[in-house]
CSV table of C-alpha atoms in Angstrom, one decimal:
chain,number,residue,atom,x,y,z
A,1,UNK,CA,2.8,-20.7,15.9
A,2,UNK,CA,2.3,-20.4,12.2
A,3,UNK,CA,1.1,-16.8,10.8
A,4,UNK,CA,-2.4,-16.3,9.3
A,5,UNK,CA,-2.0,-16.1,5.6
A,6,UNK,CA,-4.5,-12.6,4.9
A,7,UNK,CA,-3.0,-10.2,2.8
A,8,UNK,CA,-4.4,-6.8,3.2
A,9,UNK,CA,-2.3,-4.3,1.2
A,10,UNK,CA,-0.4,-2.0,3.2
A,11,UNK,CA,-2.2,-0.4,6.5
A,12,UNK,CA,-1.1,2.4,7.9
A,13,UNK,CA,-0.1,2.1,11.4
A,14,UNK,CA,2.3,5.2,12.4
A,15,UNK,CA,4.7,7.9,11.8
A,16,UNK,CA,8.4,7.8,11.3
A,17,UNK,CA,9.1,10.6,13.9
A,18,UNK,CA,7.5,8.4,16.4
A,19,UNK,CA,3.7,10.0,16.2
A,20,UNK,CA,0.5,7.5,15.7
A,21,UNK,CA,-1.5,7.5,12.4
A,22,UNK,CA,-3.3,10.3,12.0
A,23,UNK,CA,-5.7,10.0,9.7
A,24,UNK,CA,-3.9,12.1,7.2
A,25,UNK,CA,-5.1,12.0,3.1
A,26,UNK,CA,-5.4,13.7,-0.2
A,27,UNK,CA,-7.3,13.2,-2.7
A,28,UNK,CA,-6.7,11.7,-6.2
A,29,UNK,CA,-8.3,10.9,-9.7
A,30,UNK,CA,-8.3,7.9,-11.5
A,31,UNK,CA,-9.5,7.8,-14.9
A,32,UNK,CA,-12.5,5.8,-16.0
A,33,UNK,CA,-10.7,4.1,-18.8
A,34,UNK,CA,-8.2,2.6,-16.2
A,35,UNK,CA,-8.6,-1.2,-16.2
A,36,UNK,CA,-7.7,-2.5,-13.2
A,37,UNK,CA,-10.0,-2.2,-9.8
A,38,UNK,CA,-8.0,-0.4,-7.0
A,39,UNK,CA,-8.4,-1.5,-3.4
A,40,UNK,CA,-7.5,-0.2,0.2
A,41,UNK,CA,-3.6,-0.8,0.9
A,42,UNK,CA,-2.8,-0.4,-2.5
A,43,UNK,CA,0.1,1.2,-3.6
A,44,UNK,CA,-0.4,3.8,-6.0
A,45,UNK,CA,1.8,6.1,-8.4
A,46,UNK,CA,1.2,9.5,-10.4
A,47,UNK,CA,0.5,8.6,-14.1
A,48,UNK,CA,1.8,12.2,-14.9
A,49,UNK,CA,-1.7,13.5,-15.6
A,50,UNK,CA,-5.0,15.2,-14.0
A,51,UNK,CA,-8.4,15.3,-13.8
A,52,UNK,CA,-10.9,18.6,-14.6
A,53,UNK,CA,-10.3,19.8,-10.9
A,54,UNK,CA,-7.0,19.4,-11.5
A,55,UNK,CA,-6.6,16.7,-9.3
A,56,UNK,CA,-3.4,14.1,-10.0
A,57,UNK,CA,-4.3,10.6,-11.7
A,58,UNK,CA,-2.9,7.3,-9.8
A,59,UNK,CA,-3.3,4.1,-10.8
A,60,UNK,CA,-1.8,0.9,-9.4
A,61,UNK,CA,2.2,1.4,-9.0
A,62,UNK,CA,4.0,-1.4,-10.7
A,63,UNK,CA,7.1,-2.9,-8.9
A,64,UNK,CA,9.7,-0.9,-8.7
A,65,UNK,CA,7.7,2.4,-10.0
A,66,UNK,CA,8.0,5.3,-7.9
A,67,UNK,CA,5.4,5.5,-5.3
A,68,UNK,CA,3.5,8.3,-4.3
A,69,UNK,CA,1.1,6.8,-1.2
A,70,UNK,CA,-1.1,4.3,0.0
A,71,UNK,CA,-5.1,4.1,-0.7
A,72,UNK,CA,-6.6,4.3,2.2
A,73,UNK,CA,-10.0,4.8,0.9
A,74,UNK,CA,-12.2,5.7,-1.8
A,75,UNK,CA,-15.0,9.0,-2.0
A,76,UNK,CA,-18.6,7.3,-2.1
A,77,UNK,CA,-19.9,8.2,-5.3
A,78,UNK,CA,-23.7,6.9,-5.0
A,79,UNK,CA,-24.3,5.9,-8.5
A,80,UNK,CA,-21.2,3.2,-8.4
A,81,UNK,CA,-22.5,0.9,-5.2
A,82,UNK,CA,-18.9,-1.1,-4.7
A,83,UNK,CA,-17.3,2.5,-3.5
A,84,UNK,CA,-20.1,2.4,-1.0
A,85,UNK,CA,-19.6,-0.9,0.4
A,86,UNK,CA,-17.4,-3.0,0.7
A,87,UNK,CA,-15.3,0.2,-0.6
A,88,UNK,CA,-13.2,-0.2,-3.6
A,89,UNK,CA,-13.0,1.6,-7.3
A,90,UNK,CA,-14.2,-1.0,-9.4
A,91,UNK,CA,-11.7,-1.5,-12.8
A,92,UNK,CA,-13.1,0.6,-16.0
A,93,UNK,CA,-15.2,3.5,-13.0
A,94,UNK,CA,-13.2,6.4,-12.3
A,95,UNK,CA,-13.4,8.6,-9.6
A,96,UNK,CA,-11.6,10.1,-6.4
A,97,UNK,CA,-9.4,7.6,-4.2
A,98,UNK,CA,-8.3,9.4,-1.0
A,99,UNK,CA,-4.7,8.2,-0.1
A,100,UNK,CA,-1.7,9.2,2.4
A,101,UNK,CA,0.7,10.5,0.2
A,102,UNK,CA,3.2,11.3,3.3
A,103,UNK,CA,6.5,9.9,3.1
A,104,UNK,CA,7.1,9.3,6.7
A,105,UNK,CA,4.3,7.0,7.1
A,106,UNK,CA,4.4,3.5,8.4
A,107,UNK,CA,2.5,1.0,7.1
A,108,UNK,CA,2.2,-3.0,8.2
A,109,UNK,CA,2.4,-5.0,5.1
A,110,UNK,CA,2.8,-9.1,4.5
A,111,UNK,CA,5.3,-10.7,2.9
A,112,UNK,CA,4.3,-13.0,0.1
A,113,UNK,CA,6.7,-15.6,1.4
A,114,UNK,CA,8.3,-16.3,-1.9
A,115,UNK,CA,11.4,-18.6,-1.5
A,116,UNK,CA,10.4,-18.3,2.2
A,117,UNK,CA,10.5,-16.5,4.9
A,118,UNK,CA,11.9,-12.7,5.0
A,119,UNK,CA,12.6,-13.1,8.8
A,120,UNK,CA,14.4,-10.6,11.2
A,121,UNK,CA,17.9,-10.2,9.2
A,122,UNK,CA,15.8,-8.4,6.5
A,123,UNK,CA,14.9,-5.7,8.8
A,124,UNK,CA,16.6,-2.7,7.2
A,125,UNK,CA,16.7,-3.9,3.6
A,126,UNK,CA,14.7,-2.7,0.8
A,127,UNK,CA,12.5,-4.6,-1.7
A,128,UNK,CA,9.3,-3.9,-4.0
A,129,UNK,CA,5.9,-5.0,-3.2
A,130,UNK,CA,4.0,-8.0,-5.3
A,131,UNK,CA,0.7,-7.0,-7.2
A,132,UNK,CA,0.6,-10.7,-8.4
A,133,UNK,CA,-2.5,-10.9,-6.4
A,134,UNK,CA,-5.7,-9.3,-6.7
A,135,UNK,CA,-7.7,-7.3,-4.1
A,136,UNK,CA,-11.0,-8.9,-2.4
A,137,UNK,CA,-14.2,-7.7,-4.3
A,138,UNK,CA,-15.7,-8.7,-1.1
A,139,UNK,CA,-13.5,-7.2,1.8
A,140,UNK,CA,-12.7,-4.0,-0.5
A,141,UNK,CA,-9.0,-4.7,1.0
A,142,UNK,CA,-5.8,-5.3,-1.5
A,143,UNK,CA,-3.8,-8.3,-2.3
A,144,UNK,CA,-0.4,-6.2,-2.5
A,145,UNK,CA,1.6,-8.0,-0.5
A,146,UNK,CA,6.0,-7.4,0.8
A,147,UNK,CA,7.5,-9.5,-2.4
A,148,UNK,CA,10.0,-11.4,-0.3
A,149,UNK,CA,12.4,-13.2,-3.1
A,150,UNK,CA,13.7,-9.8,-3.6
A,151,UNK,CA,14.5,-8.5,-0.4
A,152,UNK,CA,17.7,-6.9,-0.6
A,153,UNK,CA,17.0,-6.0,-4.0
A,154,UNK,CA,14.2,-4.5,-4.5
A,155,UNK,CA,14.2,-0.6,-3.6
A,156,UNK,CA,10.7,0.4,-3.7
A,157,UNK,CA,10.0,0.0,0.5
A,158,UNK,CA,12.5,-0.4,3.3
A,159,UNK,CA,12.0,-2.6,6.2
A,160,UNK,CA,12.1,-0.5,9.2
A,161,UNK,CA,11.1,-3.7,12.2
A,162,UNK,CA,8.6,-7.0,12.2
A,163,UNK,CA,5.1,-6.1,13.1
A,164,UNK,CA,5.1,-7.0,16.6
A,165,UNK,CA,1.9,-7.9,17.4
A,166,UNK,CA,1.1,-11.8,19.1
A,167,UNK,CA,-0.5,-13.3,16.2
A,168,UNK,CA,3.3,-12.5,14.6
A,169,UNK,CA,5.8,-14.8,14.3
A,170,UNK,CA,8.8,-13.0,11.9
A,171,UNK,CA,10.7,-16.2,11.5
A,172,UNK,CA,7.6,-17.9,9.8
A,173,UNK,CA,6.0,-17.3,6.3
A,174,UNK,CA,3.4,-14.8,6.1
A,175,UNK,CA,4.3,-12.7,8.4
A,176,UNK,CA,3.9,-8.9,8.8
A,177,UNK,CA,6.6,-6.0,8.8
A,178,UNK,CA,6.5,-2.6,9.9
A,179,UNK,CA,8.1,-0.8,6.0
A,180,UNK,CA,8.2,2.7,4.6
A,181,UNK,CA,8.1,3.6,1.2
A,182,UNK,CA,11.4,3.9,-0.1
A,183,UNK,CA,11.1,5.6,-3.3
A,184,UNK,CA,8.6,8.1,-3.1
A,185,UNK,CA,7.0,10.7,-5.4
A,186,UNK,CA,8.1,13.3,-2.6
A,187,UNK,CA,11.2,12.4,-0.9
A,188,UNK,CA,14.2,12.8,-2.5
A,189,UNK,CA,15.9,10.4,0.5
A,190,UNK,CA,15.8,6.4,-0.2
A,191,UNK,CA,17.7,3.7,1.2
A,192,UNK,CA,20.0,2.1,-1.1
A,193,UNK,CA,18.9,-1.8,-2.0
């Protein structure tokens, strides 16, 4: 069966430890003169900076950057009607994205299928994720996506299983993994690559 090619960003799905999702956020800024739109699954990282309430600026995390969570949603600001529906910060708005900065999340994430398929002997192996596609101005969701031609390589996430779910077939292209982040704002711990 060949795998449905829809990237979606990174979804959370569970906890490390075992426990489901949980809903679990925190709010960030991100500044109005930031140029790029930022959708739900991105990957985000601190720029090093804050807002007026003191609230820590993200912006898209580059490959390789260190992360510090996943957007998992953006706070409805009235006056900017694509935070509203179909839910993303446009490029050049500002405002508050809420994302789960814990580093024992989960998330289900497809792989780009670069060179090919990942496939099951890349469970446990690190890589970064690909930005080289854009999130859906229509969906809301994001276009990051498990860069497989640097599995092994890459240290940014860590492979912890495939996504087993029966529209998943690992050894084909697109298909979804189970991942944590790797090398995260606040975890000292990461897999080597």
């Amino acid at each position: 069966m060949a795998n449905v090619d829809r990237a979606g960003g990174f979804r959370p799905v569970g906890h490390l430890g075992g426990s489901s999702y949980n809903g679990r956020v925190r709010e960030y800024s991100v500044k109005s003169d930031y140029a790029t739109a930022i959708f739900v699954g991105d990957a985000v990282a601190v720029t090093g900076a804050a807002n007026t309430d003191g609230l820590a600026n993200v912006d898209i995390a580059a490959a390789g950057e260190v992360i510090v969570g996943v957007v998992v949603g953006v706070k409805l600001d009235r006056a900017v009607a694509a935070t509203e529906h179909p839910g993303y910060l446009p490029a050049s708005t500002g405002g508050i994205v809420l994302v789960n900065d814990d580093p024992m999340t989960l998330f289900s994430v497809q792989e780009d299928s670069t060179g090919g398929a990942a496939g099951v002997a890349a469970v446990g192996d690190t890589f970064n994720h690909s930005v080289a596609t854009a999130g859906s101005t229509t969906t809301g969701m994001s276009g990051h996506e498990l860069d497989s031609s640097d599995v092994g390589t890459g240290t940014g996430f860590v492979i912890v299983a495939a996504d087993r779910r029966v529209d998943n077939e690992p050894a084909n292209t697109s298909a979804k993994y189970i991942v944590k982040i790797n090398e995260h704002q606040y975890s000292s711990n990461s897999v080597g690559g």
